[in-house]
XYZ file of C-alpha atoms in Angstrom:
261
model
C 59.866 18.159 -45.233
C 59.367 14.444 -44.274
C 56.294 13.566 -41.957
C 57.186 11.213 -39.215
C 55.003 8.053 -39.281
C 54.168 5.592 -36.627
C 53.567 1.930 -36.671
C 49.792 1.009 -36.081
C 50.969 -0.720 -32.841
C 52.436 2.470 -31.317
C 50.011 4.229 -28.819
C 49.736 7.819 -29.058
C 47.852 10.384 -26.941
C 46.334 9.825 -23.405
C 46.434 6.150 -23.954
C 47.311 5.054 -20.517
C 44.613 7.187 -18.918
C 42.092 5.756 -21.349
C 42.903 2.090 -20.280
C 42.925 3.063 -16.533
C 39.450 4.683 -17.114
C 38.081 1.400 -18.840
C 39.564 -0.596 -16.090
C 37.917 1.744 -13.179
C 34.464 1.457 -15.018
C 34.637 -2.389 -14.954
C 35.891 -2.305 -11.329
C 32.946 -0.134 -10.127
C 30.547 -2.382 -12.159
C 31.776 -5.466 -10.443
C 31.898 -3.821 -7.045
C 27.957 -2.581 -7.523
C 27.169 -6.146 -8.793
C 28.902 -8.084 -5.645
C 27.044 -5.488 -3.526
C 23.528 -5.950 -5.141
C 23.349 -2.366 -6.204
C 22.641 -2.673 -9.840
C 19.198 -1.582 -11.162
C 18.282 -4.964 -12.289
C 19.126 -6.497 -9.091
C 17.107 -3.897 -7.047
C 14.176 -4.599 -9.428
C 14.470 -8.231 -8.685
C 14.548 -7.313 -4.963
C 11.195 -5.554 -5.356
C 9.642 -8.633 -7.116
C 10.865 -10.864 -4.427
C 9.883 -8.641 -1.450
C 6.901 -5.998 -2.019
C 5.327 -7.968 -5.076
C 5.754 -11.525 -3.606
C 2.649 -13.464 -3.518
C 0.804 -13.845 -0.137
C -1.725 -16.159 1.125
C -5.036 -14.792 2.615
C -6.877 -16.430 5.570
C -9.177 -19.200 4.871
C -12.901 -18.442 4.936
C -14.543 -19.786 8.054
C -17.934 -21.942 7.946
C -20.078 -19.258 8.946
C -18.156 -16.430 6.910
C -17.366 -14.443 9.809
C -14.317 -12.035 9.935
C -11.982 -13.237 12.754
C -9.292 -11.225 14.589
C -6.049 -12.014 13.075
C -7.313 -12.728 9.450
C -5.124 -11.638 6.675
C -7.519 -9.818 4.225
C -7.798 -7.614 0.993
C -9.999 -4.767 1.177
C -11.699 -4.388 -2.015
C -13.557 -1.206 -3.422
C -16.977 -2.700 -4.873
C -17.729 -0.028 -7.605
C -14.211 0.106 -9.085
C -13.002 -3.491 -8.413
C -9.702 -2.189 -6.936
C -8.158 -3.058 -3.547
C -6.631 -0.724 -1.030
C -2.873 -0.738 -1.559
C 0.234 0.997 -0.384
C 1.541 3.533 -2.823
C 5.371 2.883 -3.034
C 7.245 5.470 -4.978
C 9.851 4.088 -7.569
C 12.691 5.681 -5.415
C 11.453 4.137 -2.317
C 10.928 0.687 -3.942
C 14.415 0.460 -5.159
C 16.139 1.754 -1.964
C 14.061 -0.343 0.496
C 13.080 -3.954 0.817
C 10.101 -3.166 3.284
C 7.470 -0.562 3.526
C 8.590 2.660 5.591
C 6.344 4.998 7.625
C 4.789 7.238 6.349
C 3.508 5.568 3.355
C 0.802 6.803 1.168
C -2.420 4.685 0.127
C -4.086 4.158 -3.151
C -6.741 1.726 -4.823
C -5.091 -0.541 -7.378
C -6.340 -2.980 -10.072
C -3.459 -5.400 -9.107
C -5.532 -7.556 -6.820
C -3.088 -10.425 -6.470
C -2.310 -10.762 -2.643
C 1.152 -9.438 -1.764
C 2.634 -7.210 1.056
C 1.430 -4.079 -0.567
C -2.206 -4.989 -0.127
C -2.720 -7.550 2.617
C -3.732 -6.199 5.873
C -4.157 -8.137 9.377
C -7.239 -7.485 11.584
C -5.553 -6.594 14.996
C -7.146 -5.442 18.374
C -6.591 -2.090 19.789
C -4.194 -3.454 22.390
C -2.169 -5.298 19.795
C -3.204 -8.794 20.735
C -4.920 -11.334 18.356
C -7.994 -12.908 20.216
C -9.638 -15.710 18.491
C -12.879 -14.017 18.310
C -14.963 -12.550 15.296
C -14.883 -8.763 14.474
C -18.238 -7.329 15.224
C -19.991 -4.344 13.675
C -19.093 -1.192 15.849
C -15.977 -2.815 17.329
C -12.784 -0.893 17.353
C -9.841 -2.450 15.704
C -6.498 -1.549 13.803
C -5.550 -2.659 10.299
C -1.934 -3.511 9.961
C 0.331 -4.576 7.070
C 2.173 -8.082 7.511
C 5.577 -8.422 9.433
C 8.733 -8.321 6.974
C 8.339 -6.691 3.623
C 5.044 -4.902 5.252
C 6.750 -3.340 8.010
C 3.801 -4.022 10.409
C 2.433 -0.507 9.811
C -1.207 0.787 10.869
C -3.649 2.367 8.675
C -3.687 5.990 9.648
C -5.655 9.109 9.024
C -6.414 12.434 10.767
C -8.093 15.740 9.987
C -7.168 17.359 6.819
C -4.618 20.524 7.195
C -3.285 22.827 4.631
C 0.095 20.729 4.416
C -1.259 17.255 5.128
C -4.252 16.247 2.967
C -4.858 13.814 -0.282
C -2.664 15.132 -3.359
C -5.900 15.780 -5.656
C -9.071 15.934 -3.792
C -7.656 17.790 -0.708
C -9.539 15.472 1.727
C -8.190 13.912 4.789
C -5.200 11.730 3.773
C -4.897 7.876 4.439
C -1.568 6.511 5.220
C 0.364 3.763 6.577
C 2.356 4.846 9.643
C 4.205 3.258 12.565
C 1.760 4.709 15.209
C -0.318 3.530 18.213
C -2.541 6.524 18.685
C -6.183 6.788 18.186
C -5.634 7.934 14.639
C -5.062 4.245 13.577
C -8.354 3.163 15.190
C -11.307 2.112 12.832
C -14.641 0.147 12.899
C -17.007 -1.519 10.535
C -20.376 -0.113 9.873
C -23.407 -1.638 8.229
C -24.134 -0.373 4.626
C -27.811 0.221 5.401
C -28.118 3.122 7.791
C -31.575 2.183 8.882
C -30.409 -1.114 10.659
C -26.897 0.206 11.485
C -27.597 0.465 15.401
C -29.410 -3.052 15.161
C -26.435 -4.607 13.666
C -23.763 -3.369 16.198
C -22.349 -6.371 18.159
C -23.197 -8.857 15.373
C -20.150 -10.553 13.544
C -18.803 -8.841 10.239
C -19.802 -11.190 7.326
C -17.013 -11.855 4.794
C -18.021 -10.553 1.222
C -20.937 -8.288 2.395
C -20.847 -4.535 1.529
C -19.317 -2.686 4.555
C -18.221 0.884 5.499
C -15.015 1.475 7.179
C -15.163 4.291 9.388
C -12.327 6.149 11.260
C -13.007 6.467 14.916
C -11.246 9.786 15.509
C -12.780 11.816 12.567
C -15.919 10.106 12.081
C -15.041 10.033 8.267
C -15.410 6.915 5.954
C -12.710 5.351 3.906
C -13.445 6.523 0.290
C -12.034 5.520 -3.198
C -11.825 8.424 -5.536
C -12.027 6.736 -8.974
C -11.961 10.087 -10.855
C -8.538 10.947 -9.335
C -5.884 8.737 -10.783
C -2.189 8.796 -10.829
C 0.500 6.829 -12.618
C 2.738 4.597 -10.609
C 5.392 2.057 -11.306
C 2.769 -0.595 -10.924
C 0.245 1.049 -13.379
C -2.646 3.563 -12.901
C -3.859 3.632 -9.292
C -6.813 5.638 -7.793
C -6.621 8.005 -4.822
C -7.832 7.097 -1.637
C -8.979 9.474 1.294
C -11.165 9.523 4.349
C -14.353 11.194 3.616
C -17.762 10.472 3.872
C -20.020 10.854 0.793
C -23.987 10.751 1.310
C -26.767 10.769 -1.203
C -30.135 12.614 -0.608
C -31.393 9.845 1.552
C -28.369 10.099 3.944
C -27.013 6.858 2.880
C -23.371 6.434 1.970
C -22.500 6.436 -1.613
C -20.396 3.864 -3.938
C -17.341 5.732 -2.956
C -17.514 4.523 0.724
C -18.671 0.912 0.121
C -16.091 -2.007 0.611
C -15.949 -5.610 0.964
C -13.503 -7.999 2.962
C -11.657 -10.600 0.679
C -10.240 -13.723 2.086
C -9.178 -17.043 0.526
C -12.201 -18.561 -1.623
C -14.306 -15.663 -0.594
C -14.851 -14.469 -4.406
């Protein structure tokens, strides 16, 4: 029995479906490209928004910290800076920080919307006055990619606490309650009362105290987590005291402005 043969140019099988499928794949790719939804485009968007370089405020002649200053908050012992912890999913689907946003301490110290904060008064204004020890203030992210969110904390609960240490959580939230109010305290507890009312000096070791819970901002270097931006340390709101009732290195921070290092 003779076998029927075909010319190589003859198409057999579901060739029309295969051609249509290839055309649909190319069409979908082009539509995503035009809408900016490709992964490479989203990655560039993150670089241009959340990781773009920002300028810190210039240092004053007397090194006083002023309301309205753009600062980094650096943990002295670990050399990390207070940073918003953006998940990989959120960073690829949003051009700015969204509430609530967890916090961490990162070794990426270049000023960017993730780690630059602005000193604001409790009433939301920016008076041209120095911030003093014991004076209440709000720490906010920058407008635009920063989302103008406030540094927030509260008492720890079973469902709302730091992931590993289980201490009170620190977040960025769009909130105006007493949960976002902080104050700077002197490192030395022996002269803490005498220092109240004096201007905070940029570069000096300080303690950032949460007014509602009376707990201090702390960096837990023993608890680390991998993020899209590298290894970052957990941040919580917990006071750590030594045998002399003085704050330990977990609670010691310093203010960084332009040319203050």
